[in-house]
Amino acid sequence: MSEPSTDSVASLALLGKHAKAVDHIAIAVHDLEEAIKLYSEKFGYQLFERRRTEGKVTAMISAVMKAGPITIVLLQGTSEESQVSKYVKHYGPGVQHIAIEVDDLPVVTDELTAAGVQFDTSIISAPGLRQIFTHRDANSGMMYELIQRMGGDFSDESVKNLFEQLEAKDNY
C-alpha cells in the first residue's frame, strides 16, 4: 500500500485543525419520496424542509431530515440532465457530499488551496452563512462542503448560486 502524498497529509491536518463538526450529509437518491419514507419510518428522522432548486439548465428537489443532532439532505434530480441525476448515473445513489463546519471559512479555504485542494465553487454567502465546495474526487465520488454558520441558514438564493456554479462547470 502506498503512503499518502505530502499534500494530502497536509490537507488532512489542516481540515482536522479547523473542523468543528459534521454539519450535514447529502445523499443522492433515485426516488425522493421513497427515501423520505425510509428515513422517517425506519430510522425516525423528521422531515424538516423541502426545497426545489433550479439552475439555468437543470433542477433538483431535496428534503432536509433531522434525527437529534444528525442532519441529512436527500437529493433527487428532476431530469436526466440534472447534476444530481448525473451523479447517480456515474457513481450510483449514496453520499454525494459531506459538509464540515468550520469557524473561519476564508482562512480554511486559503490554507487548503495552498496545500493543493481544488474548489469547484467560490465562497457562497447568505445572511449568516458561508459555504464552498471542493472538487469531487473521481476515485471515491466524494466532495466536501466547508461551511461557516454565523446564525443563518441556507437561502433559496445561496442554494441556487451553488447549483449554477456547479452547472457552469458541468460538475456533478
Short mmCIF file of C-alpha atoms in Angstrom, two decimals:
data_model
loop_
_atom_site.label_atom_id
_atom_site.label_comp_id
_atom_site.label_asym_id
_atom_site.label_seq_id
_atom_site.Cartn_x
_atom_site.Cartn_y
_atom_site.Cartn_z
CA MET A 1 0.00 0.00 0.00
CA SER A 2 1.43 3.39 -0.94
CA GLU A 3 1.88 6.21 1.52
CA PRO A 4 -0.33 9.30 1.18
CA SER A 5 1.28 12.23 -0.59
CA THR A 6 2.70 15.08 1.45
CA ASP A 7 -0.01 17.39 0.05
CA SER A 8 -2.87 15.10 1.12
CA VAL A 9 -1.40 14.65 4.62
CA ALA A 10 -1.05 18.44 4.94
CA SER A 11 -4.65 18.94 3.75
CA LEU A 12 -5.99 16.43 6.26
CA ALA A 13 -4.04 18.07 9.08
CA LEU A 14 -5.44 21.47 8.08
CA LEU A 15 -9.01 20.21 7.90
CA GLY A 16 -8.59 18.48 11.27
CA LYS A 17 -7.28 21.70 12.77
CA HIS A 18 -10.29 23.71 11.59
CA ALA A 19 -13.19 21.22 11.63
CA LYS A 20 -15.83 21.75 14.32
CA ALA A 21 -18.41 19.11 13.37
CA VAL A 22 -20.17 17.36 10.53
CA ASP A 23 -22.88 19.86 9.60
CA HIS A 24 -24.83 17.54 7.33
CA ILE A 25 -24.53 14.66 4.90
CA ALA A 26 -26.13 14.95 1.45
CA ILE A 27 -27.39 11.72 -0.09
CA ALA A 28 -28.31 11.43 -3.77
CA VAL A 29 -31.30 9.15 -4.37
CA HIS A 30 -33.35 7.74 -7.23
CA ASP A 31 -36.71 8.48 -5.56
CA LEU A 32 -37.05 11.27 -3.01
CA GLU A 33 -40.44 10.15 -1.66
CA GLU A 34 -39.22 6.60 -1.07
CA ALA A 35 -36.09 7.92 0.66
CA ILE A 36 -38.15 10.22 2.91
CA LYS A 37 -40.35 7.26 3.82
CA LEU A 38 -37.33 5.06 4.65
CA TYR A 39 -35.55 7.65 6.78
CA SER A 40 -38.70 8.73 8.64
CA GLU A 41 -40.40 5.35 9.16
CA LYS A 42 -37.36 3.13 9.70
CA PHE A 43 -34.82 5.48 11.29
CA GLY A 44 -37.02 8.09 12.96
CA TYR A 45 -35.82 11.15 11.06
CA GLN A 46 -38.24 14.06 10.90
CA LEU A 47 -38.84 15.96 7.69
CA PHE A 48 -37.64 19.49 8.38
CA GLU A 49 -37.79 21.17 4.96
CA ARG A 50 -38.45 20.52 1.27
CA ARG A 51 -36.87 22.59 -1.49
CA ARG A 52 -36.81 22.80 -5.28
CA THR A 53 -33.63 24.33 -6.71
CA GLU A 54 -33.40 25.40 -10.32
CA GLY A 55 -30.24 26.35 -12.12
CA LYS A 56 -30.13 27.86 -15.59
CA VAL A 57 -30.45 24.43 -17.22
CA THR A 58 -31.36 21.79 -14.64
CA ALA A 59 -33.06 21.34 -11.27
CA MET A 60 -33.26 19.15 -8.19
CA ILE A 61 -35.66 18.52 -5.35
CA SER A 62 -34.43 17.95 -1.81
CA ALA A 63 -35.56 17.16 1.70
CA VAL A 64 -33.79 18.06 4.93
CA MET A 65 -34.22 15.28 7.50
CA LYS A 66 -33.20 15.53 11.17
CA ALA A 67 -32.77 12.99 13.95
CA GLY A 68 -31.46 14.70 17.07
CA PRO A 69 -28.10 16.28 16.17
CA ILE A 70 -27.87 14.44 12.84
CA THR A 71 -28.93 16.16 9.62
CA ILE A 72 -29.13 14.53 6.22
CA VAL A 73 -30.22 16.16 2.99
CA LEU A 74 -31.81 13.87 0.42
CA LEU A 75 -31.33 14.97 -3.21
CA GLN A 76 -33.10 13.88 -6.40
CA GLY A 77 -32.55 15.23 -9.90
CA THR A 78 -35.61 16.31 -11.85
CA SER A 79 -34.33 15.20 -15.26
CA GLU A 80 -31.51 13.14 -16.75
CA GLU A 81 -29.52 16.36 -17.30
CA SER A 82 -29.69 17.33 -13.61
CA GLN A 83 -26.40 17.40 -11.71
CA VAL A 84 -27.85 15.00 -9.14
CA SER A 85 -29.07 12.61 -11.85
CA LYS A 86 -25.62 12.70 -13.48
CA TYR A 87 -24.04 11.97 -10.11
CA VAL A 88 -26.32 8.96 -9.54
CA LYS A 89 -25.72 7.68 -13.06
CA HIS A 90 -21.92 7.95 -12.70
CA TYR A 91 -21.37 7.00 -9.03
CA GLY A 92 -24.68 5.40 -8.02
CA PRO A 93 -27.00 6.60 -5.26
CA GLY A 94 -25.40 7.41 -1.93
CA VAL A 95 -23.36 10.07 -0.14
CA GLN A 96 -22.99 12.95 -2.59
CA HIS A 97 -21.14 15.25 -0.19
CA ILE A 98 -20.28 15.78 3.46
CA ALA A 99 -20.49 19.27 4.95
CA ILE A 100 -17.87 20.12 7.56
CA GLU A 101 -18.47 23.10 9.81
CA VAL A 102 -15.51 25.45 10.33
CA ASP A 103 -15.01 28.75 12.20
CA ASP A 104 -13.32 30.91 9.56
CA LEU A 105 -14.10 29.79 6.02
CA PRO A 106 -11.83 32.25 4.16
CA VAL A 107 -8.81 31.23 6.26
CA VAL A 108 -9.53 27.49 5.84
CA THR A 109 -10.08 27.95 2.09
CA ASP A 110 -6.78 29.81 1.69
CA GLU A 111 -4.85 27.21 3.71
CA LEU A 112 -6.38 24.25 1.84
CA THR A 113 -5.79 25.94 -1.52
CA ALA A 114 -2.13 26.43 -0.58
CA ALA A 115 -1.99 22.71 0.31
CA GLY A 116 -3.28 21.78 -3.17
CA VAL A 117 -7.02 21.34 -2.60
CA GLN A 118 -9.10 22.43 -5.59
CA PHE A 119 -12.50 24.07 -5.20
CA ASP A 120 -15.38 23.93 -7.67
CA THR A 121 -17.15 27.00 -6.29
CA SER A 122 -16.20 30.35 -4.91
CA ILE A 123 -17.29 31.17 -1.36
CA ILE A 124 -21.06 31.49 -1.43
CA SER A 125 -22.52 33.85 1.15
CA ALA A 126 -26.03 34.09 2.56
CA PRO A 127 -27.12 36.06 5.62
CA GLY A 128 -25.30 34.34 8.49
CA LEU A 129 -23.79 31.54 6.37
CA ARG A 130 -20.80 30.93 4.08
CA GLN A 131 -20.01 27.78 2.12
CA ILE A 132 -17.60 26.44 -0.50
CA PHE A 133 -17.35 23.08 -2.29
CA THR A 134 -14.22 21.12 -3.12
CA HIS A 135 -13.64 19.45 -6.43
CA ARG A 136 -15.17 15.94 -6.48
CA ASP A 137 -12.66 13.12 -6.15
CA ALA A 138 -13.08 10.91 -9.23
CA ASN A 139 -11.97 7.78 -7.37
CA SER A 140 -14.36 7.95 -4.41
CA GLY A 141 -17.03 10.29 -5.76
CA MET A 142 -16.59 12.46 -2.64
CA MET A 143 -16.98 16.19 -2.49
CA TYR A 144 -16.64 18.23 0.68
CA GLU A 145 -18.62 21.29 1.56
CA LEU A 146 -16.95 23.57 4.06
CA ILE A 147 -19.49 25.68 5.88
CA GLN A 148 -19.31 28.54 8.36
CA ARG A 149 -22.51 29.22 10.26
CA MET A 150 -22.92 32.65 11.78
CA GLY A 151 -26.53 32.43 12.91
CA GLY A 152 -28.03 31.96 9.45
CA ASP A 153 -29.13 29.12 7.22
CA PHE A 154 -29.36 28.24 3.56
CA SER A 155 -31.49 30.52 1.43
CA ASP A 156 -33.08 29.84 -1.93
CA GLU A 157 -30.59 32.29 -3.43
CA SER A 158 -27.49 30.66 -1.90
CA VAL A 159 -28.56 27.17 -2.97
CA LYS A 160 -29.33 28.46 -6.47
CA ASN A 161 -25.91 30.17 -6.60
CA LEU A 162 -24.23 26.88 -5.67
CA PHE A 163 -26.24 24.95 -8.23
CA GLU A 164 -25.45 27.43 -11.01
CA GLN A 165 -21.70 27.50 -10.21
CA LEU A 166 -21.51 23.71 -10.46
CA GLU A 167 -23.73 23.71 -13.53
CA ALA A 168 -21.49 26.24 -15.30
CA LYS A 169 -18.55 23.85 -14.89
CA ASP A 170 -20.69 20.77 -15.71
CA ASN A 171 -19.68 19.38 -12.33
CA TYR A 172 -21.90 16.98 -10.54
#
